[in-house]
PDB file of C-alpha atoms in Angstrom:
ATOM      1  CA  MET A  23     -70.439  17.928  18.843  1.00 74.00           C
ATOM      2  CA  PRO A  24     -71.112  15.919  22.007  1.00 80.00           C
ATOM      3  CA  GLU A  25     -69.792  17.021  25.398  1.00 82.00           C
ATOM      4  CA  LEU A  26     -66.724  14.811  26.048  1.00 83.00           C
ATOM      5  CA  GLY A  27     -65.651  16.303  29.375  1.00 81.00           C
ATOM      6  CA  ALA A  28     -62.273  15.420  30.888  1.00 83.00           C
ATOM      7  CA  HIS A  29     -61.622  12.592  28.404  1.00 86.00           C
ATOM      8  CA  ALA A  30     -61.979  14.738  25.275  1.00 91.00           C
ATOM      9  CA  VAL A  31     -58.311  14.432  24.220  1.00 94.00           C
ATOM     10  CA  GLN A  32     -58.243  10.612  24.386  1.00 93.00           C
ATOM     11  CA  VAL A  33     -61.613  10.199  22.653  1.00 95.00           C
ATOM     12  CA  LEU A  34     -60.836  12.659  19.864  1.00 96.00           C
ATOM     13  CA  ALA A  35     -57.312  11.250  19.387  1.00 97.00           C
ATOM     14  CA  SER A  36     -58.730   7.707  19.070  1.00 97.00           C
ATOM     15  CA  TRP A  37     -61.263   8.768  16.472  1.00 97.00           C
ATOM     16  CA  ALA A  38     -58.721  10.851  14.581  1.00 98.00           C
ATOM     17  CA  ILE A  39     -56.236   7.943  14.409  1.00 98.00           C
ATOM     18  CA  GLY A  40     -58.932   5.483  13.355  1.00 98.00           C
ATOM     19  CA  LEU A  41     -60.472   7.671  10.660  1.00 98.00           C
ATOM     20  CA  LEU A  42     -57.092   8.816   9.325  1.00 98.00           C
ATOM     21  CA  VAL A  43     -55.785   5.245   8.942  1.00 98.00           C
ATOM     22  CA  LEU A  44     -59.033   4.167   7.265  1.00 98.00           C
ATOM     23  CA  ALA A  45     -58.913   7.152   4.892  1.00 98.00           C
ATOM     24  CA  ILE A  46     -55.297   6.373   3.898  1.00 98.00           C
ATOM     25  CA  LEU A  47     -56.135   2.679   3.373  1.00 98.00           C
ATOM     26  CA  ILE A  48     -59.236   3.375   1.262  1.00 98.00           C
ATOM     27  CA  GLY A  49     -57.516   6.153  -0.709  1.00 98.00           C
ATOM     28  CA  ALA A  50     -54.429   4.057  -1.487  1.00 98.00           C
ATOM     29  CA  SER A  51     -56.548   1.048  -2.543  1.00 98.00           C
ATOM     30  CA  ILE A  52     -58.681   3.149  -4.924  1.00 98.00           C
ATOM     31  CA  ARG A  53     -55.613   4.955  -6.349  1.00 98.00           C
ATOM     32  CA  ASP A  54     -53.800   1.644  -7.032  1.00 97.00           C
ATOM     33  CA  ALA A  55     -56.937   0.130  -8.600  1.00 98.00           C
ATOM     34  CA  ARG A  56     -57.445   3.117 -10.931  1.00 98.00           C
ATOM     35  CA  ARG A  57     -53.786   3.329 -11.949  1.00 98.00           C
ATOM     36  CA  THR A  58     -53.593  -0.393 -12.680  1.00 97.00           C
ATOM     37  CA  ARG A  59     -56.810  -0.421 -14.713  1.00 97.00           C
ATOM     38  CA  ARG A  60     -55.714   2.612 -16.737  1.00 97.00           C
ATOM     39  CA  ARG A  61     -52.369   0.985 -17.452  1.00 96.00           C
ATOM     40  CA  LEU A  62     -53.996  -2.283 -18.515  1.00 95.00           C
ATOM     41  CA  GLN A  63     -56.435  -0.468 -20.811  1.00 94.00           C
ATOM     42  CA  GLU A  64     -53.597   1.507 -22.422  1.00 94.00           C
ATOM     43  CA  LEU A  65     -51.669  -1.696 -22.928  1.00 91.00           C
ATOM     44  CA  GLU A  66     -54.643  -3.483 -24.502  1.00 88.00           C
ATOM     45  CA  ARG A  67     -55.357  -0.508 -26.764  1.00 89.00           C
ATOM     46  CA  SER A  68     -51.756  -0.442 -27.961  1.00 87.00           C
ATOM     47  CA  ARG A  69     -51.826  -4.180 -28.733  1.00 78.00           C
ATOM     48  CA  LYS A  70     -55.014  -4.109 -30.817  1.00 72.00           C
ATOM     49  CA  PRO A  71     -54.312  -4.845 -34.491  1.00 67.00           C
ATOM     50  CA  ARG A  72     -54.763  -1.749 -36.700  1.00 58.00           C
TER      51      ARG A  72
ATOM     52  CA  MET B  68     -76.388 -21.276  -7.826  1.00 46.00           C
ATOM     53  CA  LYS B  69     -72.958 -20.916  -9.306  1.00 59.00           C
ATOM     54  CA  SER B  70     -70.047 -22.630  -7.602  1.00 67.00           C
ATOM     55  CA  LEU B  71     -67.771 -20.647  -5.275  1.00 67.00           C
ATOM     56  CA  TRP B  72     -64.845 -22.112  -7.199  1.00 72.00           C
ATOM     57  CA  GLU B  73     -65.790 -19.895 -10.130  1.00 70.00           C
ATOM     58  CA  LEU B  74     -64.035 -17.143  -8.188  1.00 72.00           C
ATOM     59  CA  SER B  75     -60.792 -19.048  -8.624  1.00 79.00           C
ATOM     60  CA  ASN B  76     -60.859 -18.149 -12.318  1.00 88.00           C
ATOM     61  CA  PRO B  77     -59.107 -14.727 -12.490  1.00 91.00           C
ATOM     62  CA  ARG B  78     -61.169 -13.480 -15.428  1.00 92.00           C
ATOM     63  CA  ARG B  79     -64.440 -14.478 -13.773  1.00 93.00           C
ATOM     64  CA  PHE B  80     -63.277 -12.908 -10.489  1.00 94.00           C
ATOM     65  CA  VAL B  81     -62.587  -9.583 -12.245  1.00 95.00           C
ATOM     66  CA  GLY B  82     -66.021  -9.733 -13.918  1.00 95.00           C
ATOM     67  CA  ILE B  83     -67.796 -10.431 -10.632  1.00 94.00           C
ATOM     68  CA  ALA B  84     -65.729  -7.742  -8.863  1.00 96.00           C
ATOM     69  CA  ASP B  85     -66.619  -5.178 -11.544  1.00 96.00           C
ATOM     70  CA  ARG B  86     -70.297  -5.985 -11.087  1.00 96.00           C
ATOM     71  CA  TRP B  87     -70.327  -5.983  -7.274  1.00 96.00           C
ATOM     72  CA  LEU B  88     -67.843  -3.305  -6.202  1.00 97.00           C
ATOM     73  CA  VAL B  89     -70.217  -0.331  -6.543  1.00 97.00           C
ATOM     74  CA  PRO B  90     -73.171  -1.958  -4.683  1.00 98.00           C
ATOM     75  CA  LEU B  91     -70.762  -3.250  -2.018  1.00 97.00           C
ATOM     76  CA  SER B  92     -69.234   0.211  -1.556  1.00 98.00           C
ATOM     77  CA  ILE B  93     -72.670   1.832  -1.265  1.00 98.00           C
ATOM     78  CA  LEU B  94     -73.829  -0.753   1.275  1.00 98.00           C
ATOM     79  CA  THR B  95     -70.582  -0.299   3.247  1.00 98.00           C
ATOM     80  CA  ALA B  96     -71.095   3.478   3.376  1.00 97.00           C
ATOM     81  CA  ILE B  97     -74.748   3.001   4.409  1.00 97.00           C
ATOM     82  CA  LEU B  98     -73.597   0.928   7.402  1.00 97.00           C
ATOM     83  CA  VAL B  99     -70.312   2.603   8.411  1.00 97.00           C
ATOM     84  CA  VAL B 100     -71.189   6.304   8.165  1.00 97.00           C
ATOM     85  CA  PRO B 101     -74.443   6.264  10.202  1.00 97.00           C
ATOM     86  CA  GLY B 102     -72.919   3.709  12.605  1.00 97.00           C
ATOM     87  CA  LEU B 103     -69.937   5.929  13.400  1.00 97.00           C
ATOM     88  CA  ILE B 104     -72.015   9.125  13.599  1.00 97.00           C
ATOM     89  CA  TRP B 105     -74.526   7.387  15.883  1.00 96.00           C
ATOM     90  CA  GLY B 106     -71.746   5.983  18.084  1.00 95.00           C
ATOM     91  CA  PHE B 107     -69.879   9.264  18.380  1.00 95.00           C
ATOM     92  CA  ALA B 108     -72.613  11.856  18.580  1.00 94.00           C
ATOM     93  CA  PHE B 109     -75.791  10.175  19.784  1.00 94.00           C
ATOM     94  CA  THR B 110     -74.788   7.709  22.505  1.00 92.00           C
ATOM     95  CA  PRO B 111     -74.795   8.604  26.203  1.00 90.00           C
ATOM     96  CA  ASP B 112     -71.719   8.534  28.464  1.00 87.00           C
ATOM     97  CA  ASP B 113     -71.157   5.326  30.425  1.00 86.00           C
ATOM     98  CA  HIS B 114     -71.741   5.662  34.188  1.00 84.00           C
ATOM     99  CA  VAL B 115     -68.257   4.221  34.900  1.00 82.00           C
ATOM    100  CA  GLN B 116     -66.138   5.069  31.849  1.00 84.00           C
ATOM    101  CA  GLY B 117     -67.684   8.433  30.989  1.00 85.00           C
ATOM    102  CA  SER B 118     -67.215   9.581  27.398  1.00 89.00           C
ATOM    103  CA  THR B 119     -64.300   7.155  26.778  1.00 92.00           C
ATOM    104  CA  VAL B 120     -66.947   4.543  25.951  1.00 93.00           C
ATOM    105  CA  LYS B 121     -67.193   6.259  22.541  1.00 95.00           C
ATOM    106  CA  ILE B 122     -63.761   4.803  21.684  1.00 96.00           C
ATOM    107  CA  MET B 123     -65.519   1.419  21.603  1.00 95.00           C
ATOM    108  CA  PHE B 124     -67.201   2.216  18.262  1.00 96.00           C
ATOM    109  CA  ILE B 125     -63.814   2.374  16.535  1.00 97.00           C
ATOM    110  CA  HIS B 126     -61.833  -0.050  18.706  1.00 96.00           C
ATOM    111  CA  VAL B 127     -64.145  -3.081  18.801  1.00 95.00           C
ATOM    112  CA  PRO B 128     -65.041  -3.211  15.062  1.00 97.00           C
ATOM    113  CA  ALA B 129     -61.359  -2.726  14.143  1.00 97.00           C
ATOM    114  CA  ALA B 130     -60.228  -5.510  16.508  1.00 95.00           C
ATOM    115  CA  LEU B 131     -62.968  -7.866  15.274  1.00 94.00           C
ATOM    116  CA  THR B 132     -62.059  -7.183  11.639  1.00 96.00           C
ATOM    117  CA  ALA B 133     -58.344  -7.657  12.360  1.00 95.00           C
ATOM    118  CA  ILE B 134     -58.921 -11.118  13.841  1.00 93.00           C
ATOM    119  CA  ASN B 135     -61.507 -12.209  11.266  1.00 94.00           C
ATOM    120  CA  GLY B 136     -59.263 -10.852   8.514  1.00 96.00           C
ATOM    121  CA  TRP B 137     -56.458 -13.171   9.529  1.00 94.00           C
ATOM    122  CA  LEU B 138     -58.881 -16.102   9.662  1.00 93.00           C
ATOM    123  CA  MET B 139     -60.036 -15.236   6.109  1.00 96.00           C
ATOM    124  CA  MET B 140     -56.359 -15.205   5.080  1.00 96.00           C
ATOM    125  CA  LEU B 141     -55.973 -18.617   6.736  1.00 95.00           C
ATOM    126  CA  VAL B 142     -58.810 -20.088   4.640  1.00 96.00           C
ATOM    127  CA  ALA B 143     -57.384 -18.499   1.467  1.00 96.00           C
ATOM    128  CA  SER B 144     -53.883 -19.802   2.304  1.00 96.00           C
ATOM    129  CA  ILE B 145     -55.161 -23.337   2.866  1.00 96.00           C
ATOM    130  CA  ILE B 146     -56.988 -23.185  -0.486  1.00 94.00           C
ATOM    131  CA  TRP B 147     -53.732 -22.062  -2.108  1.00 94.00           C
ATOM    132  CA  LEU B 148     -51.708 -24.833  -0.457  1.00 95.00           C
ATOM    133  CA  VAL B 149     -54.244 -27.560  -1.252  1.00 95.00           C
ATOM    134  CA  ARG B 150     -55.780 -26.557  -4.597  1.00 91.00           C
ATOM    135  CA  ARG B 151     -53.251 -24.044  -5.966  1.00 91.00           C
ATOM    136  CA  HIS B 152     -55.832 -21.445  -6.965  1.00 91.00           C
ATOM    137  CA  ARG B 153     -53.800 -18.314  -7.667  1.00 91.00           C
ATOM    138  CA  VAL B 154     -56.708 -15.964  -6.836  1.00 94.00           C
ATOM    139  CA  SER B 155     -56.845 -17.311  -3.274  1.00 95.00           C
ATOM    140  CA  ALA B 156     -53.160 -16.451  -2.717  1.00 95.00           C
ATOM    141  CA  LEU B 157     -53.772 -12.969  -4.145  1.00 95.00           C
ATOM    142  CA  ALA B 158     -56.880 -12.547  -1.957  1.00 96.00           C
ATOM    143  CA  ALA B 159     -54.806 -13.345   1.141  1.00 97.00           C
ATOM    144  CA  ARG B 160     -52.173 -10.859  -0.026  1.00 96.00           C
ATOM    145  CA  ALA B 161     -54.885  -8.251  -0.636  1.00 97.00           C
ATOM    146  CA  ALA B 162     -56.353  -8.745   2.833  1.00 98.00           C
ATOM    147  CA  ALA B 163     -53.071  -8.340   4.745  1.00 97.00           C
ATOM    148  CA  PRO B 164     -52.641  -4.517   4.590  1.00 98.00           C
ATOM    149  CA  VAL B 165     -56.316  -4.087   5.492  1.00 98.00           C
ATOM    150  CA  GLY B 166     -55.858  -6.374   8.504  1.00 97.00           C
ATOM    151  CA  LEU B 167     -52.616  -4.616   9.419  1.00 98.00           C
ATOM    152  CA  ALA B 168     -54.386  -1.240   9.436  1.00 98.00           C
ATOM    153  CA  MET B 169     -57.251  -2.635  11.538  1.00 98.00           C
ATOM    154  CA  THR B 170     -54.807  -4.177  14.032  1.00 97.00           C
ATOM    155  CA  PHE B 171     -52.955  -0.849  14.296  1.00 98.00           C
ATOM    156  CA  ILE B 172     -56.227   1.028  14.910  1.00 98.00           C
ATOM    157  CA  ALA B 173     -57.253  -1.496  17.587  1.00 97.00           C
ATOM    158  CA  LEU B 174     -53.873  -1.276  19.360  1.00 97.00           C
ATOM    159  CA  ALA B 175     -53.659   2.541  19.229  1.00 97.00           C
ATOM    160  CA  THR B 176     -57.251   3.189  20.306  1.00 97.00           C
ATOM    161  CA  GLY B 177     -57.005   0.413  22.901  1.00 95.00           C
ATOM    162  CA  ALA B 178     -53.922   2.074  24.427  1.00 95.00           C
ATOM    163  CA  LEU B 179     -55.720   5.433  24.686  1.00 95.00           C
ATOM    164  CA  TRP B 180     -58.813   3.767  26.129  1.00 93.00           C
ATOM    165  CA  GLY B 181     -56.723   1.659  28.536  1.00 92.00           C
ATOM    166  CA  GLN B 182     -54.914   4.718  29.869  1.00 91.00           C
ATOM    167  CA  GLN B 183     -58.246   6.130  30.995  1.00 87.00           C
ATOM    168  CA  THR B 184     -59.850   2.959  32.320  1.00 87.00           C
ATOM    169  CA  TRP B 185     -56.871   0.892  33.615  1.00 87.00           C
ATOM    170  CA  GLY B 186     -54.424   3.766  34.230  1.00 90.00           C
ATOM    171  CA  THR B 187     -51.863   2.412  31.751  1.00 91.00           C
ATOM    172  CA  TYR B 188     -51.369   2.491  27.983  1.00 93.00           C
ATOM    173  CA  TRP B 189     -50.061  -1.058  27.893  1.00 93.00           C
ATOM    174  CA  ALA B 190     -49.977  -4.241  29.971  1.00 90.00           C
ATOM    175  CA  TRP B 191     -48.340  -7.558  29.092  1.00 89.00           C
ATOM    176  CA  GLU B 192     -51.539  -9.508  29.553  1.00 83.00           C
ATOM    177  CA  PRO B 193     -52.825 -12.349  27.324  1.00 81.00           C
ATOM    178  CA  ARG B 194     -55.161 -10.561  24.919  1.00 82.00           C
ATOM    179  CA  LEU B 195     -52.981  -7.503  24.410  1.00 89.00           C
ATOM    180  CA  THR B 196     -49.796  -9.517  23.974  1.00 88.00           C
ATOM    181  CA  SER B 197     -51.327 -11.993  21.519  1.00 86.00           C
ATOM    182  CA  PHE B 198     -52.797  -9.043  19.607  1.00 89.00           C
ATOM    183  CA  LEU B 199     -49.389  -7.365  19.399  1.00 93.00           C
ATOM    184  CA  ILE B 200     -47.910 -10.630  18.057  1.00 91.00           C
ATOM    185  CA  LEU B 201     -50.748 -10.770  15.512  1.00 92.00           C
ATOM    186  CA  PHE B 202     -49.815  -7.209  14.450  1.00 95.00           C
ATOM    187  CA  LEU B 203     -46.179  -8.302  13.978  1.00 94.00           C
ATOM    188  CA  HIS B 204     -47.343 -11.293  11.894  1.00 93.00           C
ATOM    189  CA  TYR B 205     -49.423  -8.986   9.698  1.00 95.00           C
ATOM    190  CA  ALA B 206     -46.415  -6.676   9.256  1.00 96.00           C
ATOM    191  CA  ALA B 207     -44.125  -9.619   8.419  1.00 95.00           C
ATOM    192  CA  TYR B 208     -46.684 -10.965   5.921  1.00 96.00           C
ATOM    193  CA  VAL B 209     -46.978  -7.594   4.124  1.00 96.00           C
ATOM    194  CA  ILE B 210     -43.187  -7.094   4.081  1.00 96.00           C
ATOM    195  CA  LEU B 211     -42.684 -10.630   2.735  1.00 95.00           C
ATOM    196  CA  TRP B 212     -44.958 -10.074  -0.274  1.00 94.00           C
ATOM    197  CA  ASN B 213     -43.733  -6.541  -0.960  1.00 92.00           C
ATOM    198  CA  SER B 214     -40.041  -7.345  -0.752  1.00 91.00           C
ATOM    199  CA  LEU B 215     -39.904 -10.709  -2.531  1.00 87.00           C
ATOM    200  CA  GLY B 216     -42.433 -10.028  -5.296  1.00 79.00           C
ATOM    201  CA  ASN B 217     -45.271 -11.994  -6.797  1.00 77.00           C
ATOM    202  CA  SER B 218     -44.275 -15.628  -7.272  1.00 83.00           C
ATOM    203  CA  ASP B 219     -45.548 -19.076  -6.302  1.00 87.00           C
ATOM    204  CA  ALA B 220     -42.606 -19.535  -3.909  1.00 91.00           C
ATOM    205  CA  VAL B 221     -43.492 -16.323  -2.028  1.00 92.00           C
ATOM    206  CA  ALA B 222     -47.168 -17.344  -1.931  1.00 92.00           C
ATOM    207  CA  GLU B 223     -46.097 -20.658  -0.394  1.00 93.00           C
ATOM    208  CA  ILE B 224     -43.920 -19.069   2.337  1.00 94.00           C
ATOM    209  CA  ALA B 225     -46.645 -16.489   3.043  1.00 94.00           C
ATOM    210  CA  ALA B 226     -49.241 -19.264   3.373  1.00 95.00           C
ATOM    211  CA  TYR B 227     -47.124 -21.081   5.987  1.00 94.00           C
ATOM    212  CA  LEU B 228     -46.550 -17.778   7.847  1.00 93.00           C
ATOM    213  CA  CYS B 229     -50.320 -17.358   7.864  1.00 94.00           C
ATOM    214  CA  LEU B 230     -50.784 -20.826   9.392  1.00 93.00           C
ATOM    215  CA  VAL B 231     -48.358 -19.933  12.221  1.00 90.00           C
ATOM    216  CA  GLY B 232     -49.975 -16.519  12.802  1.00 86.00           C
ATOM    217  CA  SER B 233     -53.409 -18.127  13.079  1.00 88.00           C
ATOM    218  CA  VAL B 234     -52.474 -19.424  16.521  1.00 84.00           C
ATOM    219  CA  PHE B 235     -52.167 -15.817  17.711  1.00 79.00           C
ATOM    220  CA  ALA B 236     -55.328 -14.733  15.900  1.00 78.00           C
ATOM    221  CA  LEU B 237     -57.232 -17.441  17.778  1.00 81.00           C
ATOM    222  CA  LEU B 238     -55.448 -16.568  21.036  1.00 77.00           C
ATOM    223  CA  SER B 239     -56.424 -12.898  20.567  1.00 73.00           C
ATOM    224  CA  ARG B 240     -60.010 -13.952  20.187  1.00 70.00           C
ATOM    225  CA  TYR B 241     -60.224 -16.470  23.010  1.00 73.00           C
ATOM    226  CA  ALA B 242     -57.458 -15.305  25.398  1.00 66.00           C
ATOM    227  CA  VAL B 243     -60.010 -13.882  27.815  1.00 61.00           C
ATOM    228  CA  LEU B 244     -61.587 -17.330  28.112  1.00 64.00           C
ATOM    229  CA  PHE B 245     -58.256 -19.176  28.601  1.00 63.00           C
ATOM    230  CA  TRP B 246     -56.830 -16.771  31.190  1.00 62.00           C
ATOM    231  CA  GLU B 247     -59.047 -14.821  33.517  1.00 59.00           C
ATOM    232  CA  LYS B 248     -56.293 -12.683  35.036  1.00 58.00           C
ATOM    233  CA  GLY B 249     -55.930 -10.187  32.170  1.00 60.00           C
ATOM    234  CA  LEU B 250     -56.970  -6.550  32.447  1.00 61.00           C
ATOM    235  CA  HIS B 251     -59.012  -6.798  29.276  1.00 66.00           C
ATOM    236  CA  GLN B 252     -62.737  -7.332  29.692  1.00 64.00           C
ATOM    237  CA  GLY B 253     -64.579 -10.335  28.276  1.00 60.00           C
ATOM    238  CA  SER B 254     -66.638 -10.322  25.099  1.00 60.00           C
ATOM    239  CA  THR B 255     -68.372  -6.996  24.477  1.00 60.00           C
ATOM    240  CA  LEU B 256     -71.415  -8.668  22.966  1.00 60.00           C
ATOM    241  CA  SER B 257     -72.951 -11.631  24.696  1.00 60.00           C
ATOM    242  CA  LEU B 258     -76.126 -13.682  24.520  1.00 53.00           C
ATOM    243  CA  ASP B 259     -76.297 -13.528  28.308  1.00 61.00           C
ATOM    244  CA  PRO B 260     -78.594 -10.582  29.264  1.00 57.00           C
ATOM    245  CA  GLU B 261     -76.627 -10.144  32.538  1.00 61.00           C
ATOM    246  CA  THR B 262     -73.378  -9.304  30.749  1.00 62.00           C
ATOM    247  CA  HIS B 263     -74.899  -7.817  27.613  1.00 70.00           C
ATOM    248  CA  ILE B 264     -74.169  -4.149  26.910  1.00 79.00           C
ATOM    249  CA  HIS B 265     -76.987  -1.587  27.060  1.00 83.00           C
ATOM    250  CA  ALA B 266     -79.150  -1.182  23.946  1.00 85.00           C
ATOM    251  CA  ALA B 267     -78.004   2.451  23.636  1.00 88.00           C
ATOM    252  CA  PHE B 268     -74.526   1.124  22.798  1.00 90.00           C
ATOM    253  CA  TYR B 269     -75.487  -2.235  21.288  1.00 91.00           C
ATOM    254  CA  TRP B 270     -77.191  -1.093  18.072  1.00 92.00           C
ATOM    255  CA  PRO B 271     -74.642   1.510  16.926  1.00 95.00           C
ATOM    256  CA  LEU B 272     -71.859  -0.942  17.792  1.00 95.00           C
ATOM    257  CA  LEU B 273     -73.546  -3.692  15.775  1.00 94.00           C
ATOM    258  CA  LEU B 274     -73.896  -1.292  12.840  1.00 96.00           C
ATOM    259  CA  CYS B 275     -70.188  -0.354  13.048  1.00 97.00           C
ATOM    260  CA  MET B 276     -69.133  -4.022  13.276  1.00 96.00           C
ATOM    261  CA  ALA B 277     -71.229  -4.955  10.240  1.00 97.00           C
ATOM    262  CA  GLY B 278     -69.916  -1.890   8.399  1.00 97.00           C
ATOM    263  CA  PHE B 279     -66.254  -2.633   9.156  1.00 98.00           C
ATOM    264  CA  THR B 280     -66.735  -6.255   8.064  1.00 98.00           C
ATOM    265  CA  LEU B 281     -68.264  -5.116   4.786  1.00 98.00           C
ATOM    266  CA  LEU B 282     -65.514  -2.507   4.367  1.00 98.00           C
ATOM    267  CA  PHE B 283     -62.974  -5.317   4.730  1.00 98.00           C
ATOM    268  CA  VAL B 284     -64.766  -7.435   2.103  1.00 98.00           C
ATOM    269  CA  THR B 285     -65.039  -4.480  -0.303  1.00 98.00           C
ATOM    270  CA  LEU B 286     -61.358  -3.560   0.043  1.00 98.00           C
ATOM    271  CA  VAL B 287     -60.232  -7.177  -0.345  1.00 98.00           C
ATOM    272  CA  VAL B 288     -62.297  -7.581  -3.539  1.00 97.00           C
ATOM    273  CA  LEU B 289     -60.947  -4.280  -4.920  1.00 98.00           C
ATOM    274  CA  ARG B 290     -57.326  -5.051  -4.015  1.00 98.00           C
ATOM    275  CA  THR B 291     -57.523  -8.650  -5.307  1.00 97.00           C
ATOM    276  CA  ARG B 292     -58.823  -7.341  -8.642  1.00 97.00           C
ATOM    277  CA  THR B 293     -55.895  -4.900  -8.719  1.00 97.00           C
ATOM    278  CA  PHE B 294     -53.380  -7.701  -8.108  1.00 96.00           C
ATOM    279  CA  ILE B 295     -54.944  -9.848 -10.849  1.00 96.00           C
ATOM    280  CA  GLU B 296     -54.699  -6.936 -13.284  1.00 96.00           C
ATOM    281  CA  GLN B 297     -51.105  -6.190 -12.240  1.00 95.00           C
ATOM    282  CA  ALA B 298     -50.231  -9.837 -12.928  1.00 92.00           C
ATOM    283  CA  LYS B 299     -51.910  -9.518 -16.323  1.00 92.00           C
ATOM    284  CA  ILE B 300     -49.841  -6.416 -17.128  1.00 93.00           C
ATOM    285  CA  ALA B 301     -46.650  -8.202 -16.041  1.00 89.00           C
ATOM    286  CA  SER B 302     -47.461 -11.213 -18.245  1.00 85.00           C
ATOM    287  CA  ARG B 303     -48.135  -8.942 -21.272  1.00 80.00           C
ATOM    288  CA  PHE B 304     -44.714  -7.334 -20.782  1.00 75.00           C
ATOM    289  CA  THR B 305     -43.102 -10.766 -20.541  1.00 72.00           C
ATOM    290  CA  GLU B 306     -44.856 -11.868 -23.748  1.00 68.00           C
ATOM    291  CA  SER B 307     -43.710  -8.804 -25.669  1.00 64.00           C
ATOM    292  CA  GLY B 308     -40.224  -8.863 -24.133  1.00 60.00           C
ATOM    293  CA  THR B 309     -40.565  -5.239 -22.978  1.00 54.00           C
ATOM    294  CA  PRO B 310     -39.102  -4.575 -19.495  1.00 48.00           C
TER     295      PRO B 310
END
């Protein structure tokens, strides 16, 4: 952990905001992609002629 | 080499996305993770700004990606308006939340950085104001798609909104050249050695900028594929008459 001195709060807050927003964005995108693909695969499986 | 227009075929786009998403994600991680760690932990304090200079490694790549993201949406919107390729409209839709998040990060980190360097969180100066308007355009664009659903009419309105917002994206980028009175500094990276930032900051910043750009591309590809598949699911339900 680097020495941030008097500006530690601002620097850490900036990084926390940035990383948190990125994590939410990446997580939500992956979750939506997985859910959609699973749903499509289930749908295609159910439509296959037996 | 295959034509770029092949991407306008939804099935081909999904195939290409499936093939490229893993390598793209790995390459993004290879650039972003070391870039951020280098910027945060292994760069010296600036002789004027002290440790607040470390905010730059989040702020600048996010701001760059926010502006370039809108310009990518502009190209996709023009393709939709001119050639009616559905994938281009979906790509613009997919890019908007990513751009919105990047704009938010740039505004929030910029406010915290500004408080330390200018003594204020906010000033109504050209670059900041045009960036705030860009943020509002991003928000309006996302709300428009999410509230009105996935139709050609919505894609059309969204494309025109994108054309209007592009003025502010360009202003955000070049405001410091048009008006010299703003608080915001000029370009961080320059070809002029006099105004160029020190190498200790330059390389990690370049790595972060490349990483954020690739992160944007990866997320747009992933989200566009999701929208294509959602449209496919919706059409299957319509075919079968199931709600």
